[in-house]
């Protein structure tokens, strides 16, 4: 079996290590930070993510801390009116074979990390920032920022949207700045009035902005995410944002979402970035995965889900790959995944403009369109994403429901 190097110890990197180790390979995960930890707030997991997690053997551990929600709700953020709601209970679960849930990012990362630590075939090395790679016959060498070298038969780059491996492989510059700024806060649930503790992912849409909230961490916290289409052109990551600034960014917000927004504290801001779909993710024995391959805006709630799918598919393809066929297997991985992930990237962009931020007549037309859909019609529209189990078909359609 092969020794496979993995750049990045986030969700995608750890999931890949678990997937490959379960196939008998040895995996060495190189994490740039000094500890393996997942920062951030809430994350949504569709049934496709749970299918992948079950294949990786960690589905039950993630379910223990997940909040299984009843609805995705789309609200008019200027009037308090319900526009549409997609039920996520019995009929949805029967159709897609798994629930829809929300978790804290750490509650997804920790089970994957525990699975890696429990497997002798996985080595976890922190403080090892991958800078570049070189290749020779049958081998890849990774060079880290502190001068170390690691050797393996394959390098999987799961090192995020600003991947050093992608920069060397594709040379396609910095990520695309979307012009959308998101403000995030996580607050204890006991600070939330009981009448606002809804078991739903709720999105409030307004002219040039939207606001999403849902309960996470087994019911202990409320995750708040408010996004402004402000034309931002400089990438920002996790910068503290004064409460007064955040509250002033959402004019016209109606009474109920305003109450929720005012609960936020310790706000931080990000300017959202993604990339255009790429045709090529491989260079010999090196392959991109997750955000390194197909970074996407959060509006389809599929970034982590697609990375988990990647991990499962790569493990399946490399089940027997130990020699010269590795190069062809990596190319096959690229070929079977790029259409599905590329479509998801573009759908996420479309949702952020066509669904979430229209004003005036365009907003009224959107509300009429969403409000006309039956639950079954909503399921039909998301089936290509939520219903996937083999993770290689792109499908068709546009998801209309609430996203963070």
CSV table of C-alpha atoms in Angstrom, one decimal, residues 278 281 334-345 384 392-395:
chain,number,residue,atom,x,y,z
A,278,UNK,CA,-11.0,24.5,-12.6
A,281,UNK,CA,-6.6,19.4,-10.3
A,334,UNK,CA,-10.4,14.8,-11.1
A,335,UNK,CA,-12.6,13.7,-14.0
A,336,UNK,CA,-15.4,12.2,-11.9
A,337,UNK,CA,-15.6,15.0,-9.4
A,338,UNK,CA,-15.0,18.2,-11.3
A,339,UNK,CA,-18.5,18.5,-13.0
A,340,UNK,CA,-20.4,18.0,-9.7
A,341,UNK,CA,-18.2,20.4,-7.7
A,342,UNK,CA,-18.0,22.9,-10.5
A,343,UNK,CA,-21.8,23.0,-10.7
A,344,UNK,CA,-22.1,23.5,-7.0
A,345,UNK,CA,-19.6,26.4,-7.1
A,384,UNK,CA,-29.0,16.4,-7.2
A,392,UNK,CA,-19.8,11.5,-9.1
A,393,UNK,CA,-22.9,12.9,-11.0
A,394,UNK,CA,-23.5,16.6,-11.3
A,395,UNK,CA,-27.3,16.5,-11.7
